[in-house]
Amino acid sequence: MDYVWAFLVGGAICAAGQVLMDLTGLTPARILTGYVVAGVVLSALGWYAPLAELAGAGASVPLLGFGHLLAQGARNAVDRIGWLGAFTGGLSAAAGGICASLVFGVLAALAARSRDQN
């Protein structure tokens, strides 16, 4: 049943993004940014944790999960070091994922040959 919920919730998140691209003039970059902000807002309202509990990777893998990670990191850092944690906590919490994406991006660029797109 976990797989079904992950598929349904993750699919609904992706379908909402597709509907936004099809019916509005929003660019994909703006929609992705909106997803990160929505993850922060849902986390602040306390609604993201139950969603992630229900859907597992279906909710935590999309950009909503990244927004939740930033919000949780900032919240934990504020509790630990004070108001300065609001600025540093999100980056500290997400540093591992950001670093891994950069390293694997560079490795992929070194392993693959680029071609002229024209």
Tab-separated table of N, CA, C and O in Angstrom:
chain	number	residue	atom	x	y	z
A	1	MET	N	0.827	-1.202	0.000
A	1	MET	CA	0.000	0.000	0.000
A	1	MET	C	0.870	1.263	0.000
A	1	MET	O	0.444	2.297	-0.503
A	2	ASP	N	2.076	1.155	0.575
A	2	ASP	CA	2.984	2.305	0.586
A	2	ASP	C	3.313	2.769	-0.832
A	2	ASP	O	3.384	3.966	-1.098
A	3	TYR	N	3.507	1.815	-1.723
A	3	TYR	CA	3.822	2.154	-3.109
A	3	TYR	C	2.664	2.873	-3.789
A	3	TYR	O	2.872	3.793	-4.588
A	4	VAL	N	1.466	2.455	-3.482
A	4	VAL	CA	0.282	3.076	-4.082
A	4	VAL	C	0.176	4.536	-3.635
A	4	VAL	O	-0.043	5.428	-4.456
A	5	TRP	N	0.332	4.775	-2.328
A	5	TRP	CA	0.246	6.149	-1.829
A	5	TRP	C	1.372	7.013	-2.390
A	5	TRP	O	1.150	8.181	-2.743
A	6	ALA	N	2.586	6.463	-2.476
A	6	ALA	CA	3.701	7.219	-3.052
A	6	ALA	C	3.412	7.578	-4.503
A	6	ALA	O	3.650	8.717	-4.936
A	7	PHE	N	2.873	6.621	-5.253
A	7	PHE	CA	2.537	6.868	-6.653
A	7	PHE	C	1.437	7.913	-6.789
A	7	PHE	O	1.532	8.833	-7.613
A	8	LEU	N	0.394	7.803	-5.995
A	8	LEU	CA	-0.735	8.731	-6.103
A	8	LEU	C	-0.346	10.154	-5.708
A	8	LEU	O	-0.676	11.109	-6.413
A	9	VAL	N	0.344	10.297	-4.590
A	9	VAL	CA	0.717	11.644	-4.134
A	9	VAL	C	1.779	12.240	-5.048
A	9	VAL	O	1.671	13.393	-5.473
A	10	GLY	N	2.818	11.481	-5.366
A	10	GLY	CA	3.850	11.983	-6.283
A	10	GLY	C	3.277	12.310	-7.653
A	10	GLY	O	3.623	13.327	-8.262
A	11	GLY	N	2.385	11.462	-8.134
A	11	GLY	CA	1.739	11.716	-9.419
A	11	GLY	C	0.859	12.950	-9.391
A	11	GLY	O	0.807	13.722	-10.355
A	12	ALA	N	0.159	13.162	-8.273
A	12	ALA	CA	-0.682	14.361	-8.146
A	12	ALA	C	0.169	15.631	-8.135
A	12	ALA	O	-0.208	16.648	-8.735
A	13	ILE	N	1.331	15.573	-7.473
A	13	ILE	CA	2.231	16.731	-7.454
A	13	ILE	C	2.725	17.030	-8.870
A	13	ILE	O	2.719	18.179	-9.313
A	14	CYS	N	3.125	15.999	-9.580
A	14	CYS	CA	3.604	16.193	-10.954
A	14	CYS	C	2.473	16.640	-11.883
A	14	CYS	O	2.683	17.496	-12.749
A	15	ALA	N	1.290	16.078	-11.705
A	15	ALA	CA	0.154	16.473	-12.538
A	15	ALA	C	-0.215	17.935	-12.300
A	15	ALA	O	-0.565	18.647	-13.250
A	16	ALA	N	-0.129	18.376	-11.052
A	16	ALA	CA	-0.416	19.790	-10.765
A	16	ALA	C	0.576	20.691	-11.474
A	16	ALA	O	0.196	21.732	-12.031
A	17	GLY	N	1.836	20.305	-11.497
A	17	GLY	CA	2.830	21.085	-12.232
A	17	GLY	C	2.548	21.122	-13.721
A	17	GLY	O	2.677	22.165	-14.365
A	18	GLN	N	2.147	19.987	-14.273
A	18	GLN	CA	1.824	19.944	-15.703
A	18	GLN	C	0.613	20.797	-16.026
A	18	GLN	O	0.589	21.503	-17.038
A	19	VAL	N	-0.393	20.762	-15.175
A	19	VAL	CA	-1.579	21.589	-15.385
A	19	VAL	C	-1.205	23.071	-15.327
A	19	VAL	O	-1.677	23.876	-16.138
A	20	LEU	N	-0.353	23.439	-14.382
A	20	LEU	CA	0.090	24.835	-14.301
A	20	LEU	C	0.833	25.263	-15.566
A	20	LEU	O	0.654	26.376	-16.054
A	21	MET	N	1.667	24.365	-16.115
A	21	MET	CA	2.381	24.706	-17.356
A	21	MET	C	1.423	24.827	-18.533
A	21	MET	O	1.585	25.708	-19.385
A	22	ASP	N	0.417	23.951	-18.586
A	22	ASP	CA	-0.503	23.941	-19.717
A	22	ASP	C	-1.504	25.089	-19.686
A	22	ASP	O	-1.855	25.639	-20.734
A	23	LEU	N	-1.987	25.448	-18.511
A	23	LEU	CA	-3.084	26.406	-18.417
A	23	LEU	C	-2.665	27.833	-18.060
A	23	LEU	O	-3.494	28.735	-18.135
A	24	THR	N	-1.430	28.015	-17.669
A	24	THR	CA	-0.967	29.359	-17.313
A	24	THR	C	0.268	29.705	-18.126
A	24	THR	O	0.820	28.865	-18.822
A	25	GLY	N	0.700	30.910	-18.005
A	25	GLY	CA	1.911	31.343	-18.682
A	25	GLY	C	3.153	31.160	-17.830
A	25	GLY	O	4.208	31.699	-18.156
A	26	LEU	N	3.035	30.392	-16.750
A	26	LEU	CA	4.177	30.197	-15.865
A	26	LEU	C	5.235	29.330	-16.537
A	26	LEU	O	4.918	28.325	-17.176
A	27	THR	N	6.474	29.715	-16.361
A	27	THR	CA	7.574	28.914	-16.885
A	27	THR	C	7.863	27.772	-15.921
A	27	THR	O	7.518	27.850	-14.740
A	28	PRO	N	8.507	26.717	-16.396
A	28	PRO	CA	8.857	25.616	-15.491
A	28	PRO	C	9.711	26.079	-14.306
A	28	PRO	O	9.542	25.571	-13.196
A	29	ALA	N	10.597	27.030	-14.531
A	29	ALA	CA	11.437	27.519	-13.426
A	29	ALA	C	10.589	28.175	-12.337
A	29	ALA	O	10.843	27.980	-11.144
A	30	ARG	N	9.592	28.911	-12.714
A	30	ARG	CA	8.724	29.545	-11.718
A	30	ARG	C	7.868	28.514	-10.980
A	30	ARG	O	7.609	28.642	-9.793
A	31	ILE	N	7.442	27.499	-11.675
A	31	ILE	CA	6.663	26.446	-11.034
A	31	ILE	C	7.530	25.684	-10.039
A	31	ILE	O	7.101	25.397	-8.912
A	32	LEU	N	8.759	25.374	-10.420
A	32	LEU	CA	9.662	24.673	-9.515
A	32	LEU	C	9.971	25.510	-8.279
A	32	LEU	O	10.004	24.989	-7.160
A	33	THR	N	10.174	26.796	-8.478
A	33	THR	CA	10.396	27.690	-7.342
A	33	THR	C	9.158	27.735	-6.457
A	33	THR	O	9.261	27.730	-5.228
A	34	GLY	N	7.999	27.755	-7.071
A	34	GLY	CA	6.757	27.733	-6.313
A	34	GLY	C	6.607	26.461	-5.494
A	34	GLY	O	6.097	26.495	-4.366
A	35	TYR	N	7.065	25.337	-6.039
A	35	TYR	CA	7.024	24.087	-5.285
A	35	TYR	C	7.915	24.146	-4.043
A	35	TYR	O	7.542	23.656	-2.987
A	36	VAL	N	9.096	24.730	-4.175
A	36	VAL	CA	9.984	24.853	-3.017
A	36	VAL	C	9.329	25.733	-1.953
A	36	VAL	O	9.307	25.386	-0.770
A	37	VAL	N	8.768	26.858	-2.377
A	37	VAL	CA	8.096	27.755	-1.432
A	37	VAL	C	6.887	27.059	-0.810
A	37	VAL	O	6.633	27.188	0.398
A	38	ALA	N	6.150	26.300	-1.600
A	38	ALA	CA	4.998	25.566	-1.060
A	38	ALA	C	5.443	24.549	-0.019
A	38	ALA	O	4.768	24.352	0.999
A	39	GLY	N	6.584	23.913	-0.235
A	39	GLY	CA	7.113	22.983	0.759
A	39	GLY	C	7.447	23.673	2.065
A	39	GLY	O	7.190	23.146	3.153
A	40	VAL	N	8.004	24.883	1.976
A	40	VAL	CA	8.304	25.661	3.184
A	40	VAL	C	7.018	26.045	3.907
A	40	VAL	O	6.902	25.904	5.129
A	41	VAL	N	6.028	26.505	3.147
A	41	VAL	CA	4.756	26.932	3.749
A	41	VAL	C	4.029	25.741	4.384
A	41	VAL	O	3.540	25.831	5.513
A	42	LEU	N	3.975	24.613	3.675
A	42	LEU	CA	3.323	23.422	4.231
A	42	LEU	C	4.039	22.938	5.489
A	42	LEU	O	3.404	22.490	6.447
A	43	SER	N	5.351	23.053	5.500
A	43	SER	CA	6.113	22.673	6.688
A	43	SER	C	5.826	23.613	7.850
A	43	SER	O	5.657	23.168	8.988
A	44	ALA	N	5.751	24.909	7.564
A	44	ALA	CA	5.470	25.892	8.617
A	44	ALA	C	4.080	25.701	9.205
A	44	ALA	O	3.874	25.906	10.403
A	45	LEU	N	3.129	25.291	8.377
A	45	LEU	CA	1.769	25.061	8.855
A	45	LEU	C	1.610	23.709	9.564
A	45	LEU	O	0.575	23.452	10.174
A	46	GLY	N	2.633	22.864	9.457
A	46	GLY	CA	2.567	21.550	10.071
A	46	GLY	C	1.827	20.526	9.235
A	46	GLY	O	1.474	19.459	9.731
A	47	TRP	N	1.605	20.806	7.971
A	47	TRP	CA	0.855	19.905	7.095
A	47	TRP	C	1.755	18.975	6.299
A	47	TRP	O	1.296	17.968	5.769
A	48	TYR	N	3.041	19.320	6.175
A	48	TYR	CA	3.911	18.513	5.328
A	48	TYR	C	4.269	17.178	5.982
A	48	TYR	O	4.324	16.156	5.311
A	49	ALA	N	4.524	17.178	7.278
A	49	ALA	CA	4.922	15.934	7.967
A	49	ALA	C	3.876	14.831	7.820
A	49	ALA	O	4.241	13.691	7.489
A	50	PRO	N	2.580	15.111	8.021
A	50	PRO	CA	1.596	14.037	7.794
A	50	PRO	C	1.538	13.570	6.337
A	50	PRO	O	1.352	12.383	6.070
A	51	LEU	N	1.726	14.494	5.403
A	51	LEU	CA	1.744	14.127	3.989
A	51	LEU	C	2.929	13.218	3.688
A	51	LEU	O	2.787	12.199	3.007
A	52	ALA	N	4.101	13.562	4.214
A	52	ALA	CA	5.296	12.743	3.997
A	52	ALA	C	5.166	11.396	4.690
A	52	ALA	O	5.663	10.384	4.190
A	53	GLU	N	4.501	11.371	5.831
A	53	GLU	CA	4.271	10.101	6.531
A	53	GLU	C	3.376	9.180	5.697
A	53	GLU	O	3.603	7.985	5.617
A	54	LEU	N	2.368	9.743	5.070
A	54	LEU	CA	1.447	8.971	4.255
A	54	LEU	C	2.089	8.508	2.950
A	54	LEU	O	2.007	7.350	2.583
A	55	ALA	N	2.745	9.439	2.257
A	55	ALA	CA	3.205	9.169	0.902
A	55	ALA	C	4.666	8.750	0.810
A	55	ALA	O	5.093	8.287	-0.247
A	56	GLY	N	5.450	8.914	1.840
A	56	GLY	CA	6.858	8.533	1.789
A	56	GLY	C	7.601	9.284	0.707
A	56	GLY	O	7.555	10.510	0.628
A	57	ALA	N	8.280	8.546	-0.174
A	57	ALA	CA	9.075	9.164	-1.234
A	57	ALA	C	8.220	9.926	-2.237
A	57	ALA	O	8.720	10.819	-2.915
A	58	GLY	N	6.944	9.617	-2.324
A	58	GLY	CA	6.064	10.350	-3.229
A	58	GLY	C	5.933	11.811	-2.848
A	58	GLY	O	5.644	12.654	-3.685
A	59	ALA	N	6.175	12.132	-1.576
A	59	ALA	CA	6.112	13.516	-1.123
A	59	ALA	C	7.495	14.086	-0.831
A	59	ALA	O	7.701	15.287	-0.942
A	60	SER	N	8.445	13.240	-0.464
A	60	SER	CA	9.743	13.772	-0.052
A	60	SER	C	10.719	13.954	-1.200
A	60	SER	O	11.644	14.752	-1.092
A	61	VAL	N	10.549	13.244	-2.297
A	61	VAL	CA	11.475	13.371	-3.414
A	61	VAL	C	11.229	14.630	-4.255
A	61	VAL	O	12.178	15.299	-4.642
A	62	PRO	N	9.989	15.018	-4.556
A	62	PRO	CA	9.797	16.241	-5.343
A	62	PRO	C	10.296	17.482	-4.604
A	62	PRO	O	10.696	17.422	-3.445
A	63	LEU	N	10.254	18.600	-5.264
A	63	LEU	CA	10.787	19.840	-4.691
A	63	LEU	C	10.059	20.294	-3.443
A	63	LEU	O	10.601	21.071	-2.673
A	64	LEU	N	8.871	19.807	-3.213
A	64	LEU	CA	8.215	20.101	-1.942
A	64	LEU	C	9.071	19.605	-0.782
A	64	LEU	O	9.166	20.251	0.261
A	65	GLY	N	9.690	18.455	-0.950
A	65	GLY	CA	10.549	17.894	0.079
A	65	GLY	C	11.774	18.745	0.329
A	65	GLY	O	12.256	18.864	1.459
A	66	PHE	N	12.319	19.364	-0.726
A	66	PHE	CA	13.467	20.256	-0.560
A	66	PHE	C	13.067	21.489	0.240
A	66	PHE	O	13.805	21.931	1.129
A	67	GLY	N	11.913	22.034	-0.035
A	67	GLY	CA	11.426	23.177	0.737
A	67	GLY	C	11.218	22.815	2.198
A	67	GLY	O	11.561	23.586	3.101
A	68	HIS	N	10.680	21.622	2.439
A	68	HIS	CA	10.492	21.145	3.812
A	68	HIS	C	11.841	20.984	4.508
A	68	HIS	O	11.999	21.359	5.678
A	69	LEU	N	12.830	20.450	3.803
A	69	LEU	CA	14.170	20.290	4.365
A	69	LEU	C	14.764	21.634	4.756
A	69	LEU	O	15.349	21.778	5.837
A	70	LEU	N	14.609	22.630	3.904
A	70	LEU	CA	15.115	23.973	4.224
A	70	LEU	C	14.424	24.545	5.457
A	70	LEU	O	15.071	25.119	6.343
A	71	ALA	N	13.107	24.392	5.523
A	71	ALA	CA	12.354	24.924	6.662
A	71	ALA	C	12.734	24.221	7.957
A	71	ALA	O	12.928	24.869	8.997
A	72	GLN	N	12.849	22.902	7.922
A	72	GLN	CA	13.217	22.157	9.122
A	72	GLN	C	14.631	22.509	9.567
A	72	GLN	O	14.898	22.634	10.759
A	73	GLY	N	15.549	22.667	8.617
A	73	GLY	CA	16.916	23.037	8.960
A	73	GLY	C	16.975	24.401	9.616
A	73	GLY	O	17.686	24.600	10.611
A	74	ALA	N	16.227	25.349	9.078
A	74	ALA	CA	16.197	26.687	9.672
A	74	ALA	C	15.566	26.650	11.057
A	74	ALA	O	16.070	27.291	11.997
A	75	ARG	N	14.492	25.904	11.215
A	75	ARG	CA	13.826	25.804	12.522
A	75	ARG	C	14.760	25.194	13.574
A	75	ARG	O	14.868	25.698	14.688
A	76	ASN	N	15.442	24.118	13.205
A	76	ASN	CA	16.356	23.471	14.143
A	76	ASN	C	17.536	24.368	14.487
A	76	ASN	O	17.974	24.411	15.643
A	77	ALA	N	18.061	25.102	13.511
A	77	ALA	CA	19.197	25.986	13.770
A	77	ALA	C	18.791	27.168	14.637
A	77	ALA	O	19.577	27.623	15.472
A	78	VAL	N	17.591	27.680	14.457
A	78	VAL	CA	17.119	28.772	15.313
A	78	VAL	C	17.016	28.280	16.754
A	78	VAL	O	17.403	28.992	17.691
A	79	ASP	N	16.526	27.077	16.949
A	79	ASP	CA	16.449	26.517	18.298
A	79	ASP	C	17.836	26.326	18.913
A	79	ASP	O	18.014	26.489	20.106
A	80	ARG	N	18.802	25.984	18.065
A	80	ARG	CA	20.144	25.682	18.549
A	80	ARG	C	21.019	26.913	18.746
A	80	ARG	O	21.677	27.041	19.776
A	81	ILE	N	21.036	27.846	17.762
A	81	ILE	CA	21.979	28.965	17.852
A	81	ILE	C	21.317	30.341	17.844
A	81	ILE	O	22.014	31.350	17.864
A	82	GLY	N	20.015	30.401	17.769
A	82	GLY	CA	19.337	31.690	17.805
A	82	GLY	C	18.942	32.172	16.421
A	82	GLY	O	18.906	31.405	15.462
A	83	TRP	N	18.633	33.466	16.327
A	83	TRP	CA	18.071	34.034	15.089
A	83	TRP	C	18.991	33.894	13.894
A	83	TRP	O	18.532	33.868	12.758
A	84	LEU	N	20.295	33.812	14.100
A	84	LEU	CA	21.223	33.640	12.988
A	84	LEU	C	20.975	32.305	12.273
A	84	LEU	O	21.236	32.170	11.078
A	85	GLY	N	20.430	31.335	12.989
A	85	GLY	CA	20.115	30.046	12.402
A	85	GLY	C	19.069	30.121	11.305
A	85	GLY	O	19.001	29.239	10.450
A	86	ALA	N	18.255	31.167	11.294
A	86	ALA	CA	17.261	31.333	10.226
A	86	ALA	C	17.937	31.505	8.875
A	86	ALA	O	17.369	31.156	7.835
A	87	PHE	N	19.151	32.033	8.884
A	87	PHE	CA	19.877	32.266	7.636
A	87	PHE	C	20.810	31.103	7.272
A	87	PHE	O	21.079	30.881	6.101
A	88	THR	N	21.296	30.377	8.275
A	88	THR	CA	22.287	29.331	8.009
A	88	THR	C	21.727	27.918	8.076
A	88	THR	O	22.291	27.007	7.484
A	89	GLY	N	20.636	27.719	8.788
A	89	GLY	CA	20.121	26.373	9.033
A	89	GLY	C	19.673	25.633	7.798
A	89	GLY	O	19.931	24.440	7.650
A	90	GLY	N	18.987	26.318	6.894
A	90	GLY	CA	18.501	25.663	5.679
A	90	GLY	C	19.635	25.164	4.815
A	90	GLY	O	19.596	24.045	4.296
A	91	LEU	N	20.659	25.982	4.668
A	91	LEU	CA	21.804	25.562	3.848
A	91	LEU	C	22.582	24.441	4.510
A	91	LEU	O	23.075	23.544	3.835
A	92	SER	N	22.705	24.487	5.829
A	92	SER	CA	23.398	23.405	6.531
A	92	SER	C	22.649	22.086	6.381
A	92	SER	O	23.263	21.034	6.182
A	93	ALA	N	21.348	22.128	6.469
A	93	ALA	CA	20.547	20.909	6.355
A	93	ALA	C	20.593	20.326	4.951
A	93	ALA	O	20.575	19.112	4.773
A	94	ALA	N	20.660	21.179	3.958
A	94	ALA	CA	20.621	20.720	2.567
A	94	ALA	C	22.008	20.584	1.947
A	94	ALA	O	22.120	20.219	0.778
A	95	ALA	N	23.055	20.844	2.708
A	95	ALA	CA	24.410	20.864	2.147
A	95	ALA	C	24.804	19.534	1.523
A	95	ALA	O	25.434	19.507	0.462
A	96	GLY	N	24.445	18.432	2.149
A	96	GLY	CA	24.820	17.124	1.605
A	96	GLY	C	24.208	16.880	0.236
A	96	GLY	O	24.891	16.440	-0.694
A	97	GLY	N	22.922	17.161	0.092
A	97	GLY	CA	22.258	16.959	-1.194
A	97	GLY	C	22.753	17.904	-2.270
A	97	GLY	O	22.940	17.504	-3.426
A	98	ILE	N	22.991	19.148	-1.888
A	98	ILE	CA	23.499	20.121	-2.856
A	98	ILE	C	24.898	19.727	-3.318
A	98	ILE	O	25.215	19.758	-4.507
A	99	CYS	N	25.746	19.343	-2.367
A	99	CYS	CA	27.110	18.931	-2.703
A	99	CYS	C	27.099	17.701	-3.601
A	99	CYS	O	27.834	17.640	-4.588
A	100	ALA	N	26.262	16.713	-3.276
A	100	ALA	CA	26.195	15.502	-4.097
A	100	ALA	C	25.738	15.826	-5.516
A	100	ALA	O	26.281	15.286	-6.484
A	101	SER	N	24.762	16.716	-5.659
A	101	SER	CA	24.286	17.052	-7.004
A	101	SER	C	25.374	17.751	-7.805
A	101	SER	O	25.521	17.506	-9.001
A	102	LEU	N	26.156	18.600	-7.159
A	102	LEU	CA	27.254	19.263	-7.864
A	102	LEU	C	28.339	18.271	-8.268
A	102	LEU	O	28.830	18.298	-9.402
A	103	VAL	N	28.724	17.391	-7.352
A	103	VAL	CA	29.774	16.412	-7.650
A	103	VAL	C	29.338	15.490	-8.784
A	103	VAL	O	30.090	15.272	-9.747
A	104	PHE	N	28.125	14.956	-8.713
A	104	PHE	CA	27.667	14.045	-9.761
A	104	PHE	C	27.434	14.768	-11.080
A	104	PHE	O	27.613	14.188	-12.153
A	105	GLY	N	27.058	16.048	-11.027
A	105	GLY	CA	26.940	16.832	-12.252
A	105	GLY	C	28.280	17.019	-12.940
A	105	GLY	O	28.399	16.890	-14.164
A	106	VAL	N	29.309	17.307	-12.157
A	106	VAL	CA	30.654	17.461	-12.721
A	106	VAL	C	31.147	16.124	-13.272
A	106	VAL	O	31.730	16.066	-14.368
A	107	LEU	N	30.926	15.033	-12.535
A	107	LEU	CA	31.344	13.719	-13.021
A	107	LEU	C	30.624	13.347	-14.325
A	107	LEU	O	31.245	12.806	-15.240
A	108	ALA	N	29.344	13.659	-14.411
A	108	ALA	CA	28.607	13.381	-15.649
A	108	ALA	C	29.140	14.231	-16.792
A	108	ALA	O	29.244	13.756	-17.927
A	109	ALA	N	29.501	15.481	-16.508
A	109	ALA	CA	30.047	16.345	-17.551
A	109	ALA	C	31.408	15.846	-18.025
A	109	ALA	O	31.734	15.941	-19.210
A	110	LEU	N	32.188	15.304	-17.102
A	110	LEU	CA	33.494	14.769	-17.495
A	110	LEU	C	33.356	13.459	-18.263
A	110	LEU	O	34.160	13.173	-19.156
A	111	ALA	N	32.369	12.651	-17.926
A	111	ALA	CA	32.195	11.344	-18.559
A	111	ALA	C	31.516	11.440	-19.920
A	111	ALA	O	31.749	10.602	-20.792
A	112	ALA	N	30.715	12.433	-20.140
A	112	ALA	CA	29.968	12.547	-21.398
A	112	ALA	C	30.614	13.580	-22.306
A	112	ALA	O	31.260	14.520	-21.842
A	113	ARG	N	30.433	13.398	-23.583
A	113	ARG	CA	30.936	14.362	-24.548
A	113	ARG	C	29.768	15.258	-24.978
A	113	ARG	O	28.704	14.770	-25.326
A	114	SER	N	30.017	16.536	-24.977
A	114	SER	CA	28.970	17.435	-25.441
A	114	SER	C	29.029	17.540	-26.953
A	114	SER	O	30.091	17.424	-27.561
A	115	ARG	N	27.875	17.733	-27.544
A	115	ARG	CA	27.777	17.879	-28.995
A	115	ARG	C	27.113	19.195	-29.320
A	115	ARG	O	26.352	19.734	-28.520
A	116	ASP	N	27.351	19.677	-30.503
A	116	ASP	CA	26.702	20.889	-30.977
A	116	ASP	C	25.215	20.600	-31.121
A	116	ASP	O	24.808	19.602	-31.702
A	117	GLN	N	24.385	21.468	-30.568
A	117	GLN	CA	22.937	21.254	-30.575
A	117	GLN	C	22.282	21.713	-31.883
A	117	GLN	O	21.101	21.509	-32.069
A	118	ASN	N	23.028	22.309	-32.763
A	118	ASN	CA	22.440	22.807	-34.020
A	118	ASN	C	22.491	21.788	-35.110
A	118	ASN	O	23.190	20.982	-35.351
